Each structure stands twice: as structure tokens, then as C-alpha cells.
Tab-separated table of C-alpha atoms in Angstrom:
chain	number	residue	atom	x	y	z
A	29	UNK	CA	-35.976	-34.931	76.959
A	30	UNK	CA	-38.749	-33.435	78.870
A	31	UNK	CA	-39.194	-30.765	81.375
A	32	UNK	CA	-41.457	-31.691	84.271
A	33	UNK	CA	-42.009	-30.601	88.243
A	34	UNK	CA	-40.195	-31.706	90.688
A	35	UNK	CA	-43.287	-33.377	92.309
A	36	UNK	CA	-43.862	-35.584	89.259
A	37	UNK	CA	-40.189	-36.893	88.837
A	38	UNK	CA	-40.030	-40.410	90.084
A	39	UNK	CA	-36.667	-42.700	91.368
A	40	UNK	CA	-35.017	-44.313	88.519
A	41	UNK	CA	-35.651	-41.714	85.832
A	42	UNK	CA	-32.580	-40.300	84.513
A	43	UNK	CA	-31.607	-36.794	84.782
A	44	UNK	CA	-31.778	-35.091	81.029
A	45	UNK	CA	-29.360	-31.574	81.744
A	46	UNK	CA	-27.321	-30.805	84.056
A	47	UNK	CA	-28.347	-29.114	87.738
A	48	UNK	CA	-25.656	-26.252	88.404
A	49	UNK	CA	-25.419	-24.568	92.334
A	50	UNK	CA	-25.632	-21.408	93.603
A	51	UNK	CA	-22.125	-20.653	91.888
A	52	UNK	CA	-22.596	-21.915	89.014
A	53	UNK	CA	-20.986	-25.680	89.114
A	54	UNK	CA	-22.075	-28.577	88.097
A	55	UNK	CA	-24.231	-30.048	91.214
A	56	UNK	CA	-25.507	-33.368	89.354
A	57	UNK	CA	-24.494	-34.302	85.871
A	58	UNK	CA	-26.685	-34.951	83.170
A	59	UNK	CA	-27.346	-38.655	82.956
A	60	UNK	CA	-27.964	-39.569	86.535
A	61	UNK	CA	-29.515	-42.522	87.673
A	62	UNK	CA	-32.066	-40.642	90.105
A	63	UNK	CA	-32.636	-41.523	93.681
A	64	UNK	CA	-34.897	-40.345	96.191
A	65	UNK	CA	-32.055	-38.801	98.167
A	66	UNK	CA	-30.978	-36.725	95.155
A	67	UNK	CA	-34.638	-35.782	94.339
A	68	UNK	CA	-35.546	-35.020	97.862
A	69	UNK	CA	-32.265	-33.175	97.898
A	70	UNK	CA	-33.037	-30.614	94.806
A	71	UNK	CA	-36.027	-29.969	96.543
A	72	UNK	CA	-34.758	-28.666	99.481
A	73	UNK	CA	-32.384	-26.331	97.395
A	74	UNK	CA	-35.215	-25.180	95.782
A	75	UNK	CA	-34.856	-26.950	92.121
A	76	UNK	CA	-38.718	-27.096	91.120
A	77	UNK	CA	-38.299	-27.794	87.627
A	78	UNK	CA	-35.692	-30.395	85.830
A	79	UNK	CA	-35.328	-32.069	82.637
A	80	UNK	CA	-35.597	-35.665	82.560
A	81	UNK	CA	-34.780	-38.459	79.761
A	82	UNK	CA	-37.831	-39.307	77.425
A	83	UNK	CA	-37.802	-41.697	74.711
A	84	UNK	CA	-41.025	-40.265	72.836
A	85	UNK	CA	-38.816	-36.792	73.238
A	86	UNK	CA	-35.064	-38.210	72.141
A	87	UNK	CA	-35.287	-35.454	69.501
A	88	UNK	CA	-35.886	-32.705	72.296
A	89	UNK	CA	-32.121	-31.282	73.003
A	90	UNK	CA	-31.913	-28.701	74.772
A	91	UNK	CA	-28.362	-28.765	76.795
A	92	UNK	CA	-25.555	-26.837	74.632
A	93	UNK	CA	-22.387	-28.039	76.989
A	94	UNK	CA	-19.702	-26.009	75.798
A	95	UNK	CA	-22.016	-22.529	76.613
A	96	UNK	CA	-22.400	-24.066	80.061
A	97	UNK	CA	-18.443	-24.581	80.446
A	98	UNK	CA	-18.082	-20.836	79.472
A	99	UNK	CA	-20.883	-19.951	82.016
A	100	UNK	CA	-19.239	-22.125	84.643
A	101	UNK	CA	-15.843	-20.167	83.416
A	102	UNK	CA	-17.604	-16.603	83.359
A	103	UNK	CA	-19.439	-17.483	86.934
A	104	UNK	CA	-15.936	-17.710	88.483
A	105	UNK	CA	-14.403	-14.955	87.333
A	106	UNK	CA	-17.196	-12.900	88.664
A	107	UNK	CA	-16.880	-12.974	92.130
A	108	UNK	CA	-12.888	-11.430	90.819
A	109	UNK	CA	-14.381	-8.449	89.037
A	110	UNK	CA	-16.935	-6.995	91.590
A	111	UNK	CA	-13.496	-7.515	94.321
A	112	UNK	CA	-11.343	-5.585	91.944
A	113	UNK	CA	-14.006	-2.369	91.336
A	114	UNK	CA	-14.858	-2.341	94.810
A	115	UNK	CA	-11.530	-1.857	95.940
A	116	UNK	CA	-10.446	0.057	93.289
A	117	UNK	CA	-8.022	-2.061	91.766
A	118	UNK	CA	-7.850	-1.829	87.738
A	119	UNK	CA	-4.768	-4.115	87.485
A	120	UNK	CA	-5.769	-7.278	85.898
A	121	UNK	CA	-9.136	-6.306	85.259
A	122	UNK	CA	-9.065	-7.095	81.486
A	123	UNK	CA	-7.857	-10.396	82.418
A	124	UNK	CA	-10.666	-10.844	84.919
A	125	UNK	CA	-13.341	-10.198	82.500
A	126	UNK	CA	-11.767	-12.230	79.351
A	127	UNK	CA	-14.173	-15.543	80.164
A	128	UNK	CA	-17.000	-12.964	80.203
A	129	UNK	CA	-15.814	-11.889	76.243
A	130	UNK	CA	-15.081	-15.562	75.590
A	131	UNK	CA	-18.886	-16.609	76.409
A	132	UNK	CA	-19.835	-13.839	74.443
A	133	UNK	CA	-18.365	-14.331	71.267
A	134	UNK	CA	-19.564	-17.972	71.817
A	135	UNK	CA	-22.939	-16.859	71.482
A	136	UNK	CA	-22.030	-14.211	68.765
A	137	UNK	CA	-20.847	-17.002	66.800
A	138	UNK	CA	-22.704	-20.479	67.507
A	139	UNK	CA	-25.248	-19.528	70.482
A	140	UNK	CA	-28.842	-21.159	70.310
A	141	UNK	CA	-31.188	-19.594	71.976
A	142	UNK	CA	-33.596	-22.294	73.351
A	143	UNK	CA	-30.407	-24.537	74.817
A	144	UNK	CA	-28.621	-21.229	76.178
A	145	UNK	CA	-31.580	-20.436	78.978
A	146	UNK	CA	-33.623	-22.118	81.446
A	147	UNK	CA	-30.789	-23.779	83.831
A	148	UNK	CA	-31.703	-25.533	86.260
A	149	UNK	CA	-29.953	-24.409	89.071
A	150	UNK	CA	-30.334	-23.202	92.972
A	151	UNK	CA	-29.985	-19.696	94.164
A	152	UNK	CA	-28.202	-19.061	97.269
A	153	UNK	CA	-26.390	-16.408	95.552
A	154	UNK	CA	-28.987	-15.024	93.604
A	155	UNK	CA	-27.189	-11.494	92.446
A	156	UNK	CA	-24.461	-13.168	90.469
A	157	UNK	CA	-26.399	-15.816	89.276
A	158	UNK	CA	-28.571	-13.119	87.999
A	159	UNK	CA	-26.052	-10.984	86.464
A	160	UNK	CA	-24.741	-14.070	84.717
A	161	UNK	CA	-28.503	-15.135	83.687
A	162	UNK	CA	-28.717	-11.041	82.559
A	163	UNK	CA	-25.603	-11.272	80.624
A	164	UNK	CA	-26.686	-13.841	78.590
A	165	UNK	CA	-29.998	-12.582	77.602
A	166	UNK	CA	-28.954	-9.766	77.118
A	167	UNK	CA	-26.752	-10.719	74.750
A	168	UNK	CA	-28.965	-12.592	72.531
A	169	UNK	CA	-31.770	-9.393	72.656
A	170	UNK	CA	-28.936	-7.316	71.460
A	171	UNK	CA	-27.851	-9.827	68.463
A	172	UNK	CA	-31.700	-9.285	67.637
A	173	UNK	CA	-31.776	-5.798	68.155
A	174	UNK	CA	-28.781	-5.041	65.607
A	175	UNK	CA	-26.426	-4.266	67.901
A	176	UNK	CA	-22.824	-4.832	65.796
A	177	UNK	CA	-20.652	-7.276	67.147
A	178	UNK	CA	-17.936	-4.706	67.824
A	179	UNK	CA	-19.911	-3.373	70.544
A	180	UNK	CA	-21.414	-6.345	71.901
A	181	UNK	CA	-18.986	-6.617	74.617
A	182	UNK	CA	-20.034	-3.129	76.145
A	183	UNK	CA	-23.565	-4.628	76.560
A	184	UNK	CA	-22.445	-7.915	77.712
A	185	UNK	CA	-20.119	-6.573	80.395
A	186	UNK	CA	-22.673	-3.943	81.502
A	187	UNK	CA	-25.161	-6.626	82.323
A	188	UNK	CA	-22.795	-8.051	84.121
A	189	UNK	CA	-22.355	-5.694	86.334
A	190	UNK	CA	-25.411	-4.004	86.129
A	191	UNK	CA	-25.842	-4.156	89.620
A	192	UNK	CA	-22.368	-3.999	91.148
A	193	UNK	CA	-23.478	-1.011	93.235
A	194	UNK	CA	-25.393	-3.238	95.584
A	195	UNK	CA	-22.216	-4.515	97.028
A	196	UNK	CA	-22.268	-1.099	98.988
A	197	UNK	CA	-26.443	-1.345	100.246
A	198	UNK	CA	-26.188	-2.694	103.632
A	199	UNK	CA	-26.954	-6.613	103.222
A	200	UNK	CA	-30.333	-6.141	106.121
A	201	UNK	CA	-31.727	-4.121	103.476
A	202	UNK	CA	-31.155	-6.234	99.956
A	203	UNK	CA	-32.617	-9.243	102.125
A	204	UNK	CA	-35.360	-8.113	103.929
A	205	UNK	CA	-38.595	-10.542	103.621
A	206	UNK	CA	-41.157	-8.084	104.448
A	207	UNK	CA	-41.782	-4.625	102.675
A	208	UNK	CA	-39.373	-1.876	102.496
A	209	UNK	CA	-39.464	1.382	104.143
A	210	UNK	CA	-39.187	4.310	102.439
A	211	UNK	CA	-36.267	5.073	103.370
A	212	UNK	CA	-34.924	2.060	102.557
A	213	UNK	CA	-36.001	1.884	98.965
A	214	UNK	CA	-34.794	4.944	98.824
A	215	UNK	CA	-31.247	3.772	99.269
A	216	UNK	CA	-31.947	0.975	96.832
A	217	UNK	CA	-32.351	3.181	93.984
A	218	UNK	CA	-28.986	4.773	94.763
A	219	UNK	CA	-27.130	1.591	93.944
A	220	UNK	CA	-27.054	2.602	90.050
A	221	UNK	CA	-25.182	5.576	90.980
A	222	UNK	CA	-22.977	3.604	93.572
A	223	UNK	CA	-21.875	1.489	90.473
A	224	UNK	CA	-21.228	4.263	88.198
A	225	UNK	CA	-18.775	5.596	91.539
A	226	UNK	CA	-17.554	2.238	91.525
A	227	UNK	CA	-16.527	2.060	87.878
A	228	UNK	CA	-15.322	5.384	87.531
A	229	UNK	CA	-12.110	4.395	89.681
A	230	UNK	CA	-11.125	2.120	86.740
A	231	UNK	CA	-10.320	3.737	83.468
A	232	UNK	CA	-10.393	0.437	81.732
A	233	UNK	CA	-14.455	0.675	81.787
A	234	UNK	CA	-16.015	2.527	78.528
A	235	UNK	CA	-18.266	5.381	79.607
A	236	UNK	CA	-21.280	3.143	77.378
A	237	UNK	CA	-20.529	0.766	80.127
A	238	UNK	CA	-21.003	2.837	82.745
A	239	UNK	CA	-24.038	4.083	81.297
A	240	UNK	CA	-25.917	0.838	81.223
A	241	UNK	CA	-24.837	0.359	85.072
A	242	UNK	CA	-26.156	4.155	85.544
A	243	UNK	CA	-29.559	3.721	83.233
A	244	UNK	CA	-30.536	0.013	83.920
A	245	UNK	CA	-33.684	1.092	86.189
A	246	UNK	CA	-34.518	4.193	83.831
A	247	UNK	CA	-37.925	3.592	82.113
A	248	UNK	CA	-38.700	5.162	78.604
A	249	UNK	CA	-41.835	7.108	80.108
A	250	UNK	CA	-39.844	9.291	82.675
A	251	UNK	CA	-40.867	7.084	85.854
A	252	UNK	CA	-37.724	4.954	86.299
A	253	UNK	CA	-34.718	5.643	88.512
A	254	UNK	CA	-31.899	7.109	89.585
A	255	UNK	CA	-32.747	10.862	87.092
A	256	UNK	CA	-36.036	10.010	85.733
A	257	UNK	CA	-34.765	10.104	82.306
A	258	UNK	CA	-37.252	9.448	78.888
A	259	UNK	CA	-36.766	7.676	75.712
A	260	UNK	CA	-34.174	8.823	74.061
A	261	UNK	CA	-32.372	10.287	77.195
A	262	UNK	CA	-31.718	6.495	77.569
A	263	UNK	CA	-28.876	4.615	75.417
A	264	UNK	CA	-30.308	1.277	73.671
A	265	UNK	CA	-27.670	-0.784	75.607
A	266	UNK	CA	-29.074	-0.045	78.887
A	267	UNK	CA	-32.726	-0.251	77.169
A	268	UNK	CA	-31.755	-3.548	76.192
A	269	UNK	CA	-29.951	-4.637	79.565
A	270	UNK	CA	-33.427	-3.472	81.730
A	271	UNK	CA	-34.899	-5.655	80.050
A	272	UNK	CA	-33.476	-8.662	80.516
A	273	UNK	CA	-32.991	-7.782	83.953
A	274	UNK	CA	-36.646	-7.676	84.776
A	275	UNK	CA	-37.426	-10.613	82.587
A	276	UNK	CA	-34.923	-12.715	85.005
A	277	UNK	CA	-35.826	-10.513	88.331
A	278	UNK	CA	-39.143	-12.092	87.860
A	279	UNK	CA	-38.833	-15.418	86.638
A	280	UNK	CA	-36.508	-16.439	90.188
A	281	UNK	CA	-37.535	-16.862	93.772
A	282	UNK	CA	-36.477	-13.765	95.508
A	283	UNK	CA	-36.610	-14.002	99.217
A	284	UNK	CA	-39.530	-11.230	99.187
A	285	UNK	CA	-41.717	-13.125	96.914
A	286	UNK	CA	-41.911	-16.295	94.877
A	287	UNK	CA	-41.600	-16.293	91.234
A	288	UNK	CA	-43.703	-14.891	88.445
A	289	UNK	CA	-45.479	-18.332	85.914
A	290	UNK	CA	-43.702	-18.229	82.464
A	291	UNK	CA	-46.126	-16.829	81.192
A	292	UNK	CA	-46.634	-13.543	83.517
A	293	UNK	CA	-43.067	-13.174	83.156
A	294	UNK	CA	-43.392	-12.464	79.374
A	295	UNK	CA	-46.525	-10.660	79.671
A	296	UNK	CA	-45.028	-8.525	81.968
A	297	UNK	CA	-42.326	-7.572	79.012
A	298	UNK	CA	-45.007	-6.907	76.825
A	299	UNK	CA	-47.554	-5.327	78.831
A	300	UNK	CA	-44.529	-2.690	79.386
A	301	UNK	CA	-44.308	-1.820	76.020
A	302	UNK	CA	-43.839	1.790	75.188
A	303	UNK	CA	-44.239	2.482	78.965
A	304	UNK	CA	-41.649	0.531	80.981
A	305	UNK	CA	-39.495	-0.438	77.533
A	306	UNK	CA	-39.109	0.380	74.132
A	307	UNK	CA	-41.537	-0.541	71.536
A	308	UNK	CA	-38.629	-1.779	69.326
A	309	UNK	CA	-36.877	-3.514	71.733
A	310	UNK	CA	-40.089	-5.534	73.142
A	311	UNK	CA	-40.752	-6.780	69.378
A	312	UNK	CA	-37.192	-7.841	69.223
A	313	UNK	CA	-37.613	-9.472	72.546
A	314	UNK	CA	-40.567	-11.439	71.153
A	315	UNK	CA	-38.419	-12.673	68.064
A	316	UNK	CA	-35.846	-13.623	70.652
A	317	UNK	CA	-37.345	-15.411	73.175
A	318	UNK	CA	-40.046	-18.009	73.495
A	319	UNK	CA	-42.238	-18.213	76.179
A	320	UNK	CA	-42.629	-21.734	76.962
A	321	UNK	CA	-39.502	-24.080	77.165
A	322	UNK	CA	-38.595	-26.803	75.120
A	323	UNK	CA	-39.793	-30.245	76.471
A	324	UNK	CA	-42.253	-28.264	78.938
A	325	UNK	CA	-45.707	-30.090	79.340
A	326	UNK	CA	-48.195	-27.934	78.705
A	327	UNK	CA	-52.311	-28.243	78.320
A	328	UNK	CA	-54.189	-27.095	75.218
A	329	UNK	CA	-57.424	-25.756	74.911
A	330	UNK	CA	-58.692	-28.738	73.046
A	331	UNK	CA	-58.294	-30.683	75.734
A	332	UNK	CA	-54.948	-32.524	74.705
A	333	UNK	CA	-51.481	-32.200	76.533
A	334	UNK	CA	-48.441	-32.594	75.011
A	335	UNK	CA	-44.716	-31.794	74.701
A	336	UNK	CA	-43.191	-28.205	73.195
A	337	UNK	CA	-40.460	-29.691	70.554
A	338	UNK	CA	-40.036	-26.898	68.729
A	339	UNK	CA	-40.510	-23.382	68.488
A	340	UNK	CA	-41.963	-20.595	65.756
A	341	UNK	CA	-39.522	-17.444	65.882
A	342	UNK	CA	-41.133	-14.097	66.022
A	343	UNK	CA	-44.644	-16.308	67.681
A	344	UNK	CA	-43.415	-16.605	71.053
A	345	UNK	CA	-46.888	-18.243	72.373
A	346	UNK	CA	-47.461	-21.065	68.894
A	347	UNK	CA	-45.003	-23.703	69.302
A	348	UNK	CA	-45.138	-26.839	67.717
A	349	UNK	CA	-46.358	-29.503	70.106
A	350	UNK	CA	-46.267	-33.125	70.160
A	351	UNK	CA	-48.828	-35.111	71.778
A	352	UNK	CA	-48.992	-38.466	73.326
A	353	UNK	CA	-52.647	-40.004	73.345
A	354	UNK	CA	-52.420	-41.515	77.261
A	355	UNK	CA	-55.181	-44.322	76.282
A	356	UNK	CA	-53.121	-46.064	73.549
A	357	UNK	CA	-49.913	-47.215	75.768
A	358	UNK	CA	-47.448	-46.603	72.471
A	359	UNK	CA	-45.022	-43.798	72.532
A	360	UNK	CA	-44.768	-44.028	68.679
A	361	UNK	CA	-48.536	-43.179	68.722
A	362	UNK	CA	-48.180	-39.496	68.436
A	363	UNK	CA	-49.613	-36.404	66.482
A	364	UNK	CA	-48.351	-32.919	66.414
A	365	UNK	CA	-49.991	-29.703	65.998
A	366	UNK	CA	-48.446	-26.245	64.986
A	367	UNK	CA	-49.952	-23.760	66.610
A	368	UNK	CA	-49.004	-21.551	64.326
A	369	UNK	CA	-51.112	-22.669	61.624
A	370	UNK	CA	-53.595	-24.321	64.066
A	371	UNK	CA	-55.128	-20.816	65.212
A	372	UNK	CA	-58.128	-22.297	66.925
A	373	UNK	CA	-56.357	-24.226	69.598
A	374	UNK	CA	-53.772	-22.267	72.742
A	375	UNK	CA	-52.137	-22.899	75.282
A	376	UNK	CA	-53.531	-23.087	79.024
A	377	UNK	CA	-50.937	-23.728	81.086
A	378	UNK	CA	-47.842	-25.854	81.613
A	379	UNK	CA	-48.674	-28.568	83.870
């Protein structure tokens, strides 16, 4: 399957992986007949990407269905946990957060890292969507990283509520189009501490998980939020967590500004290297995640365009691509180049 615009999908193509909502449902299944309604539709929820069926890409898989029934699982549960911190209810709490654990050792055990990202999906309810999203990356940067498996729940769960201390900034403020006032950013940065008050009324939280709620913003040169604290004043799991949060922060439409390219997103990661992030963690982040999607059409510098089918681990920017030659009318009529050992061609853009 391929991954294309919204602008260039036409009626009668079918639909390759599933579209999920706001809450993270199924909105249209996988192997839809699509109309003009539906495509006219996802545009007004503000899909601008979706995978389509491709017979010169029927080797291009990229939706893992049982880590989207966890999601879907985890997504509903959600909603439950914030409710029960807020008001200061433990009871039940372990049993609120089990799908969370459950998608977790799913990925532990059998998770794929090029079918577990890139949902398509719309965001009307961007902060759990994003603490979901956050989760999951998270997840697979710590797996990287080292982290043992034993304590890949605290990291998990962190990033899942990384940001449960926004439920207590007035909603004006955490949707405001225009810029904020000082004062108002101001009370932004106090929502790590608000979730650390939050999570202190339940004694079922471990104090590392309160630390990556507490630490999330903190940068490793001193200039992050809520204390300012440096390197090693930070723990890994909420290194690992602040990561992933930015990495998703910028890759979705927020109502303040549109989202970052692919690209910028991962440069953005890098360029923070050592400054924004740790130096260990951003090379593990680069043998974690690729930059540009499977199935994504992309233009090369030797004047081709073609298909990513595959990707090189630890060379984020050289995947394999396939290309179709437009003039010869045969889908079998196809070459591929490696990037990876093809050094004198790159990548432009994704079309």
C-alpha cells in the first residue's frame, strides 16, 4: 500500500489502513470502497494523509491490527485514569491502567516499529491522542535505549500521563490561537507540578512515575521547566518521555500552528542534541525511528520518484526505494535503489 495526500486520492481507490477518530475508534475500516463523500469527509476532519491499496506496493504492510485493538483498548481507559487522579480516587486504578500494561508488553514482545506509528486519525481531542501517540513511542525509544522490561511500565505509564496536570490550566488558556501572555505561559509551565500534586494523592503511582510527569519539560542544558534542572539532575525515563513528546507535539496540527514536515520534525530531535536532549538518547532515537514512512512518495535528487518499502535501521534518512518509471505504463517495470549504498542520490521531499 501507499501513502499519498489527501488531494491526490481519487473515488474508487480503496482505503489501505484504517482511519481512527478523535478517540481513538475505528472511523473507516481498512478496505473501503472510497467515495467522494467519505474523501471530502476526512478532509474536513482534518485527515491529510491516508494509505491507499497499490498493486506495484502489495508487499508494503504497514497496519499491525492487534496493536491498534490494544490502542483502541488503552484510548478508552484513558479518559478513566485522568477522572480517577483528578478526583483523588486510587480505587480501581490498577485496573484502569491494565490495557495501558497490556499494549505495552505487546510491543515488548512482538511490536514493529514502522506498522506501530503514523495513524491516520483526526484530532479533536488532541491531549489524549497525544499521550497515547507519546506512550507508544516512548516505549519503543526505551526498548532501544536499554531500558529492562521490568521497568518499562514506569515509562509507559508516565507518558501517559505526562501531561495530566493540564486538566487543572483553565481550558481559554490551553486553546488559545494567538500568542500567549506571559502570564499565561507562565501558568503553563506549572502543569508538571500540578501532575506531580495530582499523583501524589494516589499511592499506587511509583515516585519514577511521578518523576517523568515532574521532569518531562526539563532540558539537559539547564533551560527547561518547572526547576531548571541539568543532565544528570534528570532521570533517563523522563529524558526519554520529552522526547517523544516533542517529536509528536510537532508532527500534529495544534490549534496555534500547523504541523512541522517529517522531516523538520526529526531534525528538530537532532538539532537538540546535547542541548534540548541527551546525546545518547538522540542516537537511540535515530536507530528507532525512521524519518520517512513506509509507502510515502517521495522525490530523489536524481530526478526519479518512487515508493519507501523498506527501511535501513540506525540510517533514518537511506531507505530503500522502489521506483515506477511513469513512461512505460507496467507496474512490474520497476527498479529499486538503496540509499544506503547509493550515497550519491537523497531525498528531496515527499510529494
Amino acid at each position: 500500500m501507499r501513502l499519498e495526500h489527501i488531494s491526490k486520492i481519487r473515488e474508487g481507490q480503496i482505503l489501505g489502513k484504517n482511519i481512527l477518530t478523535s478517540d481513538g475508534q475505528i472511523l473507516l475500516k481498512a478496505g473501503v470502497n472510497l467515495s467522494d463523500v467519505y474523501i471530502n469527509k476526512l478532509r474536513n476532519l482534518g485527515v491529510c494523509y491516508m494509505y491507499i491499496e497499490d498493486e506495484m506496493l502489495d508487499d508494503v504492510y504497514v497496519e499491525d491490527e492487534k496493536l491498534t485493538e490494544l490502542k483502541q483498548i488503552a484510548m478508552k481507559s484513558i479518559s478513566s485514569i485522568v477522572g480517577k487522579l483528578y478526583y483523588g480516587n486510587g480505587k480501581g486504578f490498577e485496573k484502569a491502567i491494565a490495557p495501558v500494561q497490556d499494549m505495552m508488553d505487546y510491543i515488548l514482545n512482538m511490536g514493529d516499529v514502522n506498522k506501530s506509528l503514523y495513524d491516520i486519525k483526526t484530532y479533536d481531542n488532541y491531549t489524549s491522542i497525544h499521550s497515547l501517540d507519546t506512550c507508544v513511542m516512548s516505549c519503543f525509544l526505551a526498548i532501544t535505549s536499554g531500558v529492562d522490561s521490568c521497568d518499562l511500565k514506569d515509562v509507559g505509564v508516565g507518558a501517559i500521563l505526562h501531561d495530566v496536570g493540564k486538566t487543572k490550566i483553565p481550558i481559554e488558556i490551553l486553546n488559545k490561537k494567538t500568542r500567549l501572555t506571559y502570564e499565561e505561559f507562565e501558568e503553563i509551565k506549572k502543569h508538571p507540578l500540578y501532575g506531580v500534586e495530582l499523583l501524589k494523592k494516589n499511592f499506587m503511582i511509583s515516585s519514577r512515575i511521578i518523576k517523568v510527569v515532574e521532569q518531562h519539560h526539563e532540558r539537559v542544558d539547564g533551560r527547561g521547566y518547572p526547576y531548571g534542572l541539568r543532565d544528570k539532575q534528570i532521570t533517563k525515563f523522563a529524558k526519554i518521555v520529552c522526547i517523544c513528546d516533542v517529536y509528536d507535539a510537532v508532527s500534529n496540527d495544534r490549534v496555534y500552528r500547523k504541523k512541522f514536515k517529517l522531516n523538520e520534525s526529526y531534525e528538530l530531535i537532532l538539532s537538540g542534541s546535547g542541548s534540548a536532549f541527551d546525546k545518547q538518547l538522540v542516537l537511540d532515537f535515530k536507530n528507532t525511528f525512521a524519518i520517512y514512512p513506509l509507502g510515502c512518495h517521495v522525490k530523489l535528487s536524481n530526478n526519479e520518484d518512487g515508493y519507501v518499502i523498506k527501511q535501513n535501521q540506525g540510517f533514518p534518512d537511506r531507505p530503500i526505494v522502489r521506483v515506477i518509471p511513469k513512461d512505460t505504463g507496467n507496474i512490474s517495470c520497476f527498479h529499486e535503489i538503496d540509499l544506503l549504498y547509493n550515497t550519491n542520490v537523497v531525498i528531496l521531499k515527499i510529494i
